[in-house]
Tab-separated table of C-alpha atoms in Angstrom:
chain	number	residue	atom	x	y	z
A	184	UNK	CA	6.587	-47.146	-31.178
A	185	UNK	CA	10.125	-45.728	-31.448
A	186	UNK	CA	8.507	-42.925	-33.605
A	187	UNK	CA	6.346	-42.052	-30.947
A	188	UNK	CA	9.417	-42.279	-28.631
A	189	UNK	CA	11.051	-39.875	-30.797
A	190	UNK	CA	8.552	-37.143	-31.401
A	191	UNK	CA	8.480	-37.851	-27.593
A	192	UNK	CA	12.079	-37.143	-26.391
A	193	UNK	CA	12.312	-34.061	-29.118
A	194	UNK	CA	9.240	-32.205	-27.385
A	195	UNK	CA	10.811	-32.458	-23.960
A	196	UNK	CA	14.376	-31.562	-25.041
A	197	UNK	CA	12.795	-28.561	-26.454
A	198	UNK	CA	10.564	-28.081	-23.498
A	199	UNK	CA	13.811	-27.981	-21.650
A	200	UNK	CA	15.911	-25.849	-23.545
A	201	UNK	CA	13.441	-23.189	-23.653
A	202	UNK	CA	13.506	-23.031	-19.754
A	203	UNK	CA	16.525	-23.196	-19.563
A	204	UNK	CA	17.484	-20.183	-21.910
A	205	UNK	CA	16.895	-16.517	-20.189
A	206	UNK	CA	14.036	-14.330	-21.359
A	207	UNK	CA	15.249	-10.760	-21.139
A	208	UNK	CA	12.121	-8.303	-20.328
A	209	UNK	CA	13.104	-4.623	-21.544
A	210	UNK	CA	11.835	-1.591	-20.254
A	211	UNK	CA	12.436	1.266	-22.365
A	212	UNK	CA	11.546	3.344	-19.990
A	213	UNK	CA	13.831	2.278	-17.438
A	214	UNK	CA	16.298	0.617	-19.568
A	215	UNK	CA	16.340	-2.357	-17.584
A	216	UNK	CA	17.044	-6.033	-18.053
A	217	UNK	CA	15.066	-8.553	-16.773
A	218	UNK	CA	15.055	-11.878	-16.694
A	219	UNK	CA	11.223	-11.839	-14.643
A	220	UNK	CA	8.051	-12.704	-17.056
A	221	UNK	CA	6.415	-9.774	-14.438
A	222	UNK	CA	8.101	-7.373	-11.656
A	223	UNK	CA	7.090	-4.629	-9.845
A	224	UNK	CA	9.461	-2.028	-7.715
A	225	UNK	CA	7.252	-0.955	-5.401
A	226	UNK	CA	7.774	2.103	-2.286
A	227	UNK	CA	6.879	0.502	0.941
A	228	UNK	CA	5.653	3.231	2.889
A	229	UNK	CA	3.589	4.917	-0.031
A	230	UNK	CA	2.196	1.759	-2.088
A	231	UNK	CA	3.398	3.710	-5.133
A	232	UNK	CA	4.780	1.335	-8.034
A	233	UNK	CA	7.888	3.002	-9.417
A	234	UNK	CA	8.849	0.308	-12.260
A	235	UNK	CA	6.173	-2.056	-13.682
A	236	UNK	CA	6.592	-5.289	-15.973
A	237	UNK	CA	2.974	-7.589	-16.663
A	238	UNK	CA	2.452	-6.092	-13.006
A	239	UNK	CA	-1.438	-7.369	-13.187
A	240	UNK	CA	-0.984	-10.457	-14.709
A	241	UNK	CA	-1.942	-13.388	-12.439
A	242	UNK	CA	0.831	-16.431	-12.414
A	243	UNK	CA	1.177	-18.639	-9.787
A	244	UNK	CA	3.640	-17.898	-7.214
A	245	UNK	CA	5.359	-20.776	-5.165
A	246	UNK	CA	6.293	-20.238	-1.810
A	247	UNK	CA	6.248	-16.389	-1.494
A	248	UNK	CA	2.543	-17.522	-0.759
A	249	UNK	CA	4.280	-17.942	2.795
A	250	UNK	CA	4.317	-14.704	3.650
A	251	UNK	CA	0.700	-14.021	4.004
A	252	UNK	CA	0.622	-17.323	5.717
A	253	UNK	CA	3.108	-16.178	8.194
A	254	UNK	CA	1.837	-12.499	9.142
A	255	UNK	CA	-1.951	-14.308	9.212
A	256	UNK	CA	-0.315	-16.569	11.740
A	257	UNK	CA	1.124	-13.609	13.630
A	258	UNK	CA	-2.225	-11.849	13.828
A	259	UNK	CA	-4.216	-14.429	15.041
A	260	UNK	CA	-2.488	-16.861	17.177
A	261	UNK	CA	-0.062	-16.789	20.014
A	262	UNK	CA	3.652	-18.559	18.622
A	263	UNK	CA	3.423	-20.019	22.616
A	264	UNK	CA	0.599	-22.610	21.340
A	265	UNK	CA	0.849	-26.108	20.961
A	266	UNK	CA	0.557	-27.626	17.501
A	267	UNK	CA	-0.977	-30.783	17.300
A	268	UNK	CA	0.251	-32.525	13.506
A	269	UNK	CA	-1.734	-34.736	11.635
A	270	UNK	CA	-1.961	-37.521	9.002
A	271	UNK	CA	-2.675	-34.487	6.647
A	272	UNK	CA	-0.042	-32.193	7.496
A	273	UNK	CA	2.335	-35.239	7.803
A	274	UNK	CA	1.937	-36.299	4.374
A	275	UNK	CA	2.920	-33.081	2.576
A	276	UNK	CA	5.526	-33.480	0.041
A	277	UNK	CA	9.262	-31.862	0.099
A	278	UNK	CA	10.792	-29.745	0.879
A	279	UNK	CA	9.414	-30.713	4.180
A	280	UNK	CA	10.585	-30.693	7.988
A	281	UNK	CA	9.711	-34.398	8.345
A	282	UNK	CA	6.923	-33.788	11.075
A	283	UNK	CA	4.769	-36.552	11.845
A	284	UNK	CA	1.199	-37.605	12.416
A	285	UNK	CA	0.381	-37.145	16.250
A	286	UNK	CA	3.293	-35.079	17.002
A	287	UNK	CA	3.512	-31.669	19.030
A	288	UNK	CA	5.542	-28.231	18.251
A	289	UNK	CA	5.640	-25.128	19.581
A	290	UNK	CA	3.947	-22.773	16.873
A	291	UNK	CA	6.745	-20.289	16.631
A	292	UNK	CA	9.314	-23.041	15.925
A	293	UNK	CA	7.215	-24.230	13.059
A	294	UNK	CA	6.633	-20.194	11.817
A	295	UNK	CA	10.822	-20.457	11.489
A	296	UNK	CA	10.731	-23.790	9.480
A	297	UNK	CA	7.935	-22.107	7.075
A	298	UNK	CA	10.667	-19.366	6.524
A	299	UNK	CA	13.828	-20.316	6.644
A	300	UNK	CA	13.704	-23.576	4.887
A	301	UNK	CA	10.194	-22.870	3.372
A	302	UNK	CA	8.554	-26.338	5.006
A	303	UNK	CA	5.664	-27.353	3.427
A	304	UNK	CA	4.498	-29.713	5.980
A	305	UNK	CA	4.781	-27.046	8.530
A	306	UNK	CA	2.745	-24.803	6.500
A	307	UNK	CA	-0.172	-26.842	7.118
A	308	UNK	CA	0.351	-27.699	10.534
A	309	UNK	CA	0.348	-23.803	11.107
A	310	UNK	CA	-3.005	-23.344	8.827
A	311	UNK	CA	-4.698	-26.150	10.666
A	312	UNK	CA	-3.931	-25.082	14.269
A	313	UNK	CA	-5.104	-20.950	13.044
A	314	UNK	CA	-7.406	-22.096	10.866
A	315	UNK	CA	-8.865	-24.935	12.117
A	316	UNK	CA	-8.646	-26.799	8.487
A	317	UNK	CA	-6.682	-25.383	5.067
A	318	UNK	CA	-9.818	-24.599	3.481
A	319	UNK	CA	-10.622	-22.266	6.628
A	320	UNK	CA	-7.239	-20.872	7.191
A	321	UNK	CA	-7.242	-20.181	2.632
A	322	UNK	CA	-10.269	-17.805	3.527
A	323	UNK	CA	-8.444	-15.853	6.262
A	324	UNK	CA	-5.715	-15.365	3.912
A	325	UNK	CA	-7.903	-14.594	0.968
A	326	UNK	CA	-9.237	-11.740	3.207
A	327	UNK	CA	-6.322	-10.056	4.725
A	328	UNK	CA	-5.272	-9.338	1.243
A	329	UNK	CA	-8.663	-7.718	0.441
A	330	UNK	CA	-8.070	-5.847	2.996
A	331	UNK	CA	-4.460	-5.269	1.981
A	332	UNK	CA	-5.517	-4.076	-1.408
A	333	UNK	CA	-4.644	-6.934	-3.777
A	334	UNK	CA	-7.077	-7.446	-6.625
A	335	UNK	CA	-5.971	-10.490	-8.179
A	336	UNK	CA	-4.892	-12.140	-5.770
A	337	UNK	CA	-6.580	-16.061	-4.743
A	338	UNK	CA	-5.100	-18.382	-2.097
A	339	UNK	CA	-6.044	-22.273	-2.080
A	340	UNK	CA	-2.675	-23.667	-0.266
A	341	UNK	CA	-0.680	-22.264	2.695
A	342	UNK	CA	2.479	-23.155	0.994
A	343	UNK	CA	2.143	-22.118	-2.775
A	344	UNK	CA	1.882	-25.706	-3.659
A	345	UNK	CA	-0.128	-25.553	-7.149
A	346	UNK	CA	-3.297	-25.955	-6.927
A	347	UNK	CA	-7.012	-25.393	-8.726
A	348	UNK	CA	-10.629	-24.282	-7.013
A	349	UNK	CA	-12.926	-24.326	-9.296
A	350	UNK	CA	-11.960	-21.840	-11.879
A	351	UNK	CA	-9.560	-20.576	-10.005
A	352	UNK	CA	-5.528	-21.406	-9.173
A	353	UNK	CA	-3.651	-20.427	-6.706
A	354	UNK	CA	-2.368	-16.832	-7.740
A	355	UNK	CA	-1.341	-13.356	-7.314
A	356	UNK	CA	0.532	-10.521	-9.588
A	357	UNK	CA	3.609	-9.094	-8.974
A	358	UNK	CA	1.768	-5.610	-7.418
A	359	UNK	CA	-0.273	-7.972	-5.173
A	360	UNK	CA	2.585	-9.495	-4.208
A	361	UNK	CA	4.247	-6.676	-3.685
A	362	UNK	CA	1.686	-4.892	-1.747
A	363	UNK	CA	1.644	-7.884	0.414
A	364	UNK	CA	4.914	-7.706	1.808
A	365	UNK	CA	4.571	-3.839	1.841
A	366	UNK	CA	2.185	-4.445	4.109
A	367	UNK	CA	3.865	-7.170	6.513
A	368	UNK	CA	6.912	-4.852	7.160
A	369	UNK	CA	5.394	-1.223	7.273
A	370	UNK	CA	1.731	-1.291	8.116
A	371	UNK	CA	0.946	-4.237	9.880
A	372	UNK	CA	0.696	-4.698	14.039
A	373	UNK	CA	2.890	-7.711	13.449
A	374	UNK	CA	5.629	-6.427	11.643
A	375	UNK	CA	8.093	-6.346	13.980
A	376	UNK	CA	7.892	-10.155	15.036
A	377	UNK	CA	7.523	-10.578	10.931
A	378	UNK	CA	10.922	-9.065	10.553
A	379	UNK	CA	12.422	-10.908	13.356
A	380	UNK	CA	11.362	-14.345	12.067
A	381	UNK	CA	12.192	-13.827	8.772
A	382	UNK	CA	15.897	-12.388	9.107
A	383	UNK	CA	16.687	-15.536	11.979
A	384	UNK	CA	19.695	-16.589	10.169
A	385	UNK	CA	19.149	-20.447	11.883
A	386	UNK	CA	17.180	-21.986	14.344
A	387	UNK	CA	17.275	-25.092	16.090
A	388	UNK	CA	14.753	-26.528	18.168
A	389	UNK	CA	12.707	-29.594	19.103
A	390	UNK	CA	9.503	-31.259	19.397
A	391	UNK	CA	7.606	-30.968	22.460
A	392	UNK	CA	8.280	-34.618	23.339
A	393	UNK	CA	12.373	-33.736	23.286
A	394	UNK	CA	12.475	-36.699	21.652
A	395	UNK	CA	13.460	-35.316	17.815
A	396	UNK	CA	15.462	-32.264	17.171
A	397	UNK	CA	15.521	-30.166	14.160
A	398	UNK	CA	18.015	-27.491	12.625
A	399	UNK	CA	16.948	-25.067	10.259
A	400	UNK	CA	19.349	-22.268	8.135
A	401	UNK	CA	17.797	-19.566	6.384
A	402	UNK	CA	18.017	-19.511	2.767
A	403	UNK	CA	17.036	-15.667	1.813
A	404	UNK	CA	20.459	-14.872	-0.161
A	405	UNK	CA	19.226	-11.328	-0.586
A	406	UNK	CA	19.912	-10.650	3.463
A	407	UNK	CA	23.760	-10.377	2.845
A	408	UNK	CA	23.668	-9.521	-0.804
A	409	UNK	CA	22.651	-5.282	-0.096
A	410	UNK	CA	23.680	-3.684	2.585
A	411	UNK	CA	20.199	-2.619	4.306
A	412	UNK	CA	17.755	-5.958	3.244
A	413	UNK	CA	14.893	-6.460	5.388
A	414	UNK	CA	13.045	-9.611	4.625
A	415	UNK	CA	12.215	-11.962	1.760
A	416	UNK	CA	10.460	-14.986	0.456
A	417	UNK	CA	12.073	-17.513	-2.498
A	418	UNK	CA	9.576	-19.548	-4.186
A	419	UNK	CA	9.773	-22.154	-7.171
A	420	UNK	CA	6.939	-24.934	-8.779
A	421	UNK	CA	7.479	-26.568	-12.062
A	422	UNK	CA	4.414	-24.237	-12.527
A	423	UNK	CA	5.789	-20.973	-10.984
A	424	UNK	CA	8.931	-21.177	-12.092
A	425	UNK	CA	11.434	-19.461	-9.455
A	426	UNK	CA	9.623	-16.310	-7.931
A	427	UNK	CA	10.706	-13.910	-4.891
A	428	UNK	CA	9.498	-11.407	-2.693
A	429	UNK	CA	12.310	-9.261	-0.901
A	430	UNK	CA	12.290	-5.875	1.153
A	431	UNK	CA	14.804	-3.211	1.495
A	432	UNK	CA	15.781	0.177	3.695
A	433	UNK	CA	17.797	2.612	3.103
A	434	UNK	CA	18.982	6.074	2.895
A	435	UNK	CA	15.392	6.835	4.340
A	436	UNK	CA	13.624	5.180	1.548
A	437	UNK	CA	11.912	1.645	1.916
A	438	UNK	CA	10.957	-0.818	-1.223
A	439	UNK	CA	10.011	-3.864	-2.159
A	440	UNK	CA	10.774	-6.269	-5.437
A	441	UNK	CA	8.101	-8.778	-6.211
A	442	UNK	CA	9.244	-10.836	-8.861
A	443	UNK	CA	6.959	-14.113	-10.893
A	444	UNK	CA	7.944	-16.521	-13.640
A	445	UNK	CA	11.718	-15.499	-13.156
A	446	UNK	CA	13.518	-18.582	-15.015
A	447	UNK	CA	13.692	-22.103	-14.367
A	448	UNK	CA	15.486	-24.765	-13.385
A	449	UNK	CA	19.146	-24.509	-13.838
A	450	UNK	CA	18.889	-20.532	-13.089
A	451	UNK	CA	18.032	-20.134	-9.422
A	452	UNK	CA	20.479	-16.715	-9.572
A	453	UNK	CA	18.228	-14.878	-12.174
A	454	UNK	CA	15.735	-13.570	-9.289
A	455	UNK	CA	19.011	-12.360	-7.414
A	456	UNK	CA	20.272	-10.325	-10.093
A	457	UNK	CA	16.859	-8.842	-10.911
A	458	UNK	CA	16.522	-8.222	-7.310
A	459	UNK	CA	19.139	-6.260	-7.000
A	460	UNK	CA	19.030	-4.560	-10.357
A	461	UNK	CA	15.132	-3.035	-9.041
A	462	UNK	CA	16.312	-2.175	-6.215
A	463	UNK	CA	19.678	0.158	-7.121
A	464	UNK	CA	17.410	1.125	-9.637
A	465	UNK	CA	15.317	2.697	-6.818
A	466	UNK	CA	17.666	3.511	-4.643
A	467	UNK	CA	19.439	6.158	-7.119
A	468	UNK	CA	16.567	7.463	-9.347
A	469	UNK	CA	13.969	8.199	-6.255
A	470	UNK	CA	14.171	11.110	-4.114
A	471	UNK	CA	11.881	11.866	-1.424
A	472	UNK	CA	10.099	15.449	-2.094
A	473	UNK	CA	7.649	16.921	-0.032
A	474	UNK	CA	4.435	18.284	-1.487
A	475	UNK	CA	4.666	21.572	0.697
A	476	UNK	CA	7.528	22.709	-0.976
A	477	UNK	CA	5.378	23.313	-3.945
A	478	UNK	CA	3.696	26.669	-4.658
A	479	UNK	CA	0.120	26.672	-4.044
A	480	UNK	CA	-1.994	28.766	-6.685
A	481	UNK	CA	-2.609	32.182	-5.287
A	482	UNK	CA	-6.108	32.065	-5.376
A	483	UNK	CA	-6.691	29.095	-3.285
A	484	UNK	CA	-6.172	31.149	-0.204
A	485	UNK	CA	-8.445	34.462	-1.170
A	486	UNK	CA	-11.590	35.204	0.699
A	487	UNK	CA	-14.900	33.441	-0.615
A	488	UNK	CA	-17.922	36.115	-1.631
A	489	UNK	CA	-21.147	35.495	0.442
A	490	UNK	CA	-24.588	37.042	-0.799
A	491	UNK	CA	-27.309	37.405	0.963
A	492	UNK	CA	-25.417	37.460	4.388
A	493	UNK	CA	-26.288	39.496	7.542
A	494	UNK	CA	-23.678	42.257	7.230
A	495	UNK	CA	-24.140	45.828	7.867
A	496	UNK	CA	-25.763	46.923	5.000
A	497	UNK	CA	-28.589	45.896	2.917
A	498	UNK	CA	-27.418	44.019	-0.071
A	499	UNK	CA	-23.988	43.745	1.051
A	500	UNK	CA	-21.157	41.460	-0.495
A	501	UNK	CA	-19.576	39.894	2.022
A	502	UNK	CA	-15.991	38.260	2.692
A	503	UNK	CA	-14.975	35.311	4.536
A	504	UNK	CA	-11.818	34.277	4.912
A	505	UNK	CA	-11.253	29.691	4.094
A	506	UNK	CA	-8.399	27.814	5.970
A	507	UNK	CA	-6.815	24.083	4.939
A	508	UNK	CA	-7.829	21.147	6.494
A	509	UNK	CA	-5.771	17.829	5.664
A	510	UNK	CA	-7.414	15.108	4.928
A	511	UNK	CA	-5.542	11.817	7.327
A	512	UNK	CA	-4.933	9.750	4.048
A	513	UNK	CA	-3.054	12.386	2.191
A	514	UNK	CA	1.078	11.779	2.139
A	515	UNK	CA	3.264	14.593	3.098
A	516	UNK	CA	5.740	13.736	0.241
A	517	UNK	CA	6.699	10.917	-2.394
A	518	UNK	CA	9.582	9.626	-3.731
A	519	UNK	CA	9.672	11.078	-7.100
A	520	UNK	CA	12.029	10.490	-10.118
A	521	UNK	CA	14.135	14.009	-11.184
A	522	UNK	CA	11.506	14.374	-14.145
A	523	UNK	CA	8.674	13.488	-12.471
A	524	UNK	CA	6.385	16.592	-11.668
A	525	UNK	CA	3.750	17.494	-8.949
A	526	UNK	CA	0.289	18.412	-10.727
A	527	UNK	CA	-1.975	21.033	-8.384
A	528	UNK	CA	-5.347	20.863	-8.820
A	529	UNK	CA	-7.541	23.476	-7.910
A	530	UNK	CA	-11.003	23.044	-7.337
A	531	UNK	CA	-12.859	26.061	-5.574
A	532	UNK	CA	-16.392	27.709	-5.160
A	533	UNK	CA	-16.464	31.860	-6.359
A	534	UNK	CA	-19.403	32.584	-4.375
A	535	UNK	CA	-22.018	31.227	-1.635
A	536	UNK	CA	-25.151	32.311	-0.387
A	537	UNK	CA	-25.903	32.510	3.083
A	538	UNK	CA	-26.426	30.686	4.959
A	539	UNK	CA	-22.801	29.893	5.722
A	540	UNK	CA	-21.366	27.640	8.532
A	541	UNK	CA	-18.311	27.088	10.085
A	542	UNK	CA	-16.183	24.643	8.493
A	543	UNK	CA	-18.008	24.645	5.529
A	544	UNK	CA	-16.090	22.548	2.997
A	545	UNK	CA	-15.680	24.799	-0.237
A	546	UNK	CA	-12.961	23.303	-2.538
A	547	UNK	CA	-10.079	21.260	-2.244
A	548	UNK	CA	-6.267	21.108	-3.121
A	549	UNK	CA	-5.291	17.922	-5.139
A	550	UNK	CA	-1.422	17.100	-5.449
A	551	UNK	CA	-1.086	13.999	-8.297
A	552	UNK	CA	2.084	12.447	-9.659
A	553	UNK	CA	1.641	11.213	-13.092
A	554	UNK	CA	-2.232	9.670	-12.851
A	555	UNK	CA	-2.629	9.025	-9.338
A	556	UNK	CA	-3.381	11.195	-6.642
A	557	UNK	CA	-1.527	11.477	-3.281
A	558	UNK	CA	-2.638	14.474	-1.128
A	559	UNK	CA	-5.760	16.418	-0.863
A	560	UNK	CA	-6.436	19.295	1.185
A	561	UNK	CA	-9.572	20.724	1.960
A	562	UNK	CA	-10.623	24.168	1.516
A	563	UNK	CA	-13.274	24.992	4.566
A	564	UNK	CA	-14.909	28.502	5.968
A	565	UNK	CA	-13.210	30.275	9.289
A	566	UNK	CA	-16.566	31.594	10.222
A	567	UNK	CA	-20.071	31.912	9.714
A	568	UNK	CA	-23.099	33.995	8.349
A	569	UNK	CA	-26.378	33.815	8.642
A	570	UNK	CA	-28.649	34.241	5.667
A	571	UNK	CA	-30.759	37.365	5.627
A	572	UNK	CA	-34.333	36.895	6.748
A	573	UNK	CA	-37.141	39.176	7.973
A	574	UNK	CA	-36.260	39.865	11.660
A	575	UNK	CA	-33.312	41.236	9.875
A	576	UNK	CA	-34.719	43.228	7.715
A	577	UNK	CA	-36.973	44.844	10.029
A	578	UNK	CA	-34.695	45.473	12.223
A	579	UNK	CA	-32.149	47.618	9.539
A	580	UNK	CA	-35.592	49.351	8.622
A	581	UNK	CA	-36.135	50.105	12.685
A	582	UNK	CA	-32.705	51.071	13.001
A	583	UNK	CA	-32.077	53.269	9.516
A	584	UNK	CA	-35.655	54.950	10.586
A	585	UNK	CA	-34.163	55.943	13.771
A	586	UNK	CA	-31.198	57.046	12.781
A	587	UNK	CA	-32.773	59.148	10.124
A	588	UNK	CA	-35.229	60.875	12.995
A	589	UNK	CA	-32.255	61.483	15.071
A	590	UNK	CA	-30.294	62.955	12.481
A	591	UNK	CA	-33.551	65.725	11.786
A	592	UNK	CA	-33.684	66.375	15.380
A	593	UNK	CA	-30.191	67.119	15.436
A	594	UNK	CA	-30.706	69.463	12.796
A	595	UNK	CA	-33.124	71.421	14.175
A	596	UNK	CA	-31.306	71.471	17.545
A	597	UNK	CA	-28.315	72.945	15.341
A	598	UNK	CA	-31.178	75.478	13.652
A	599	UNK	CA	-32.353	76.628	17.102
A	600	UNK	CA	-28.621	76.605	18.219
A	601	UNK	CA	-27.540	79.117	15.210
A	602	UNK	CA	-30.738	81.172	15.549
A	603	UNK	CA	-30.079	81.967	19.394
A	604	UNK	CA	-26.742	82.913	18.481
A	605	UNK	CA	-27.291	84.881	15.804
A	606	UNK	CA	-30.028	87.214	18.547
């Protein structure tokens, strides 16, 4: 038996000394060191990742699950409502506000407890009042971030408890993640009201009975650690391991560090320094070039050849001149490292054959930046030309014919004209 114990206590001893020593990530590229198993340095506004570590590889992520459960909260309920709590919301374990079965809160008190203090009992509460169950208000989350983008990416819990479905957990990646947040503070109709109730430094409020007050402090350390921080979301499971979310503007340039697996218990400060090591990263190697200050290949703009076209003569080439149409998804610009270059793409028709219509798309413009691409511009006609066709024809024969008689009349006229003269 004391063998056992033995083998036993040595496992966890090493179990623990492994967490507890720091894993340094290194990106050559960026000559960066991280303590993060994956992170991802993402631009806000464009979606563009800008420094990548495991970014695709799905580990579970704690309580940064509580953003999506926070902006699906925003776009679908009104904070005013009444939340009824039950048994099952009641019973969820710490850290928890302590609600209890049967009583009522006003939903945007409980959206402050979910991020400020990170309440897992009010997570619930929230996703049974929107949702109508967890399993409901899972599937709402699960498609907002289709709809976000996220490809790996499966919600089971509200409040990034651990948790299996199947042959799924309860996941994301570091992109996903990032994406996510990208989403709650640039694109989404909520994101003002997202901002606001995540940078509340403290709250205090009560149930609707009066009878139980509460006090909550946020705990996002990353609000007062760089001047310009937006929002964020801490996270930690024995699974997880300490994870974080966090959002930052400045000098024009918005981005967001999404960080999984980032040490464990006793280094709660390792996500803080990666944090901010991403994000001065970003802040002094990105600059913000527009696309139109690149030179555009001189042919792009030259007239297209149309055969076969109504013109004034028979067999005619004919020239018509092509204008740029933007397409509504293209970027203006990107933030771009100094050695980063724009690639132009040219793709462009020589010739056409009538018939030709207006607006005619004939080619395209395609800026890129390394493998991706970021603007296109479509090449279309200014005008149009009909094809040639019999009525045409006969009426060039009609015409030339005339012309032609006219032309001998006028030269016997002139004959006659010299001749009387000449008497």
């Amino acid at each position: 038996m004391n063998r056992y114990m033995n083998i036993l206590t040595a496992f966890i001893l090493t179990i623990a000394i492994v967490f507890q020593q720091p894993v340094y990530v290194t990106a050559e590229e960026a000559n960066l060191r991280l303590y993060a198993k994956a992170a991802v340095l993402m631009d806000a506004d464009s979606g563009r990742v800008l420094y990548d570590r495991c970014g695709d590889e799905q580990l579970a992520m704690a309580s940064t699950t509580k953003i999506m459960t926070l902006i699906v909260t925003l776009e679908n309920a009104n904070l005013e409502d009444t939340v009824d709590v039950t048994a099952y919301a009641a019973s969820m374990p710490p850290v928890h506000l302590g609600i209890r079965n049967g009583e009522q809160y006003r939903l945007k008190d409980l959206t402050l407890s979910l991020m400020l203090e990170s309440h897992n009992d009010s997570a619930v509460a929230i996703a049974e009042h929107v949702g109508g169950s967890v399993e409901q208000f899972a599937a709402l989350m699960n498609q907002k971030a289709q709809e976000i983008g996220c490809k790996n990416t499966y919600y089971i819990t509200p409040n990034g408890l651990d948790a299996v479905q199947g042959d799924q957990f309860h996941s994301t990646t570091a992109r996903d993640l990032a994406l996510v947040m990208s989403y709650c503070i640039t694109k989404s109709p909520q994101k003002d009201m997202f901002l606001e109730i995540t940078r509340t430094p403290n709250h205090t409020f009560t149930d609707l009975s009066g009878r139980r007050s509460f006090s909550c402090v946020n705990h996002n350390a990353f609000l007062s650690m760089m001047p310009g921080a937006l929002s964020g979301k801490t996270g930690f499971t024995a699974k997880a391991g300490y994870c974080y979310v966090g959002a930052l503007q400045r000098d024009g340039k918005t981005f967001v560090v999404a960080l999984l697996a980032c040490g464990w218990p006793n280094h709660k400060t390792y996500k803080w320094s990666d944090t901010r090591m991403l994000m001065e990263y970003g802040l002094s190697k990105y600059q913000y070039r527009r696309f139109d200050e690149v030179e555009l290949p001189a042919e792009a703009m030259e007239d297209i050849i149309v055969s076969n076209g109504q013109g004034s003569k028979i067999g005619e080439k004919l020239q018509l001149p092509v204008e740029m149409v933007q397409e509504e998804t293209g970027k203006e610009g990107l933030l771009m490292r100094e050695d980063e270059k724009v690639t132009i793409t040219l793709q462009k028709v020589k010739a056409l054959t009538a018939p030709v219509v207006k607006g005619q798309e004939i080619g395209h413009i395609s800026y890129a930046v390394g493998n991706e691409e970021w603007k296109r511009i479509r090449l279309v006609t200014t005008g149009e030309i009909e094809a040639i066709d019999l009525d045409w024809c006969l009426r060039k024969v009609v015409g030339k014919w005339m012309f032609s008689n006219d032309e001998k009349v006028l030269e016997k006229d002139s004959e006659k004209s010299k001749n009387l003269l000449g008497d």
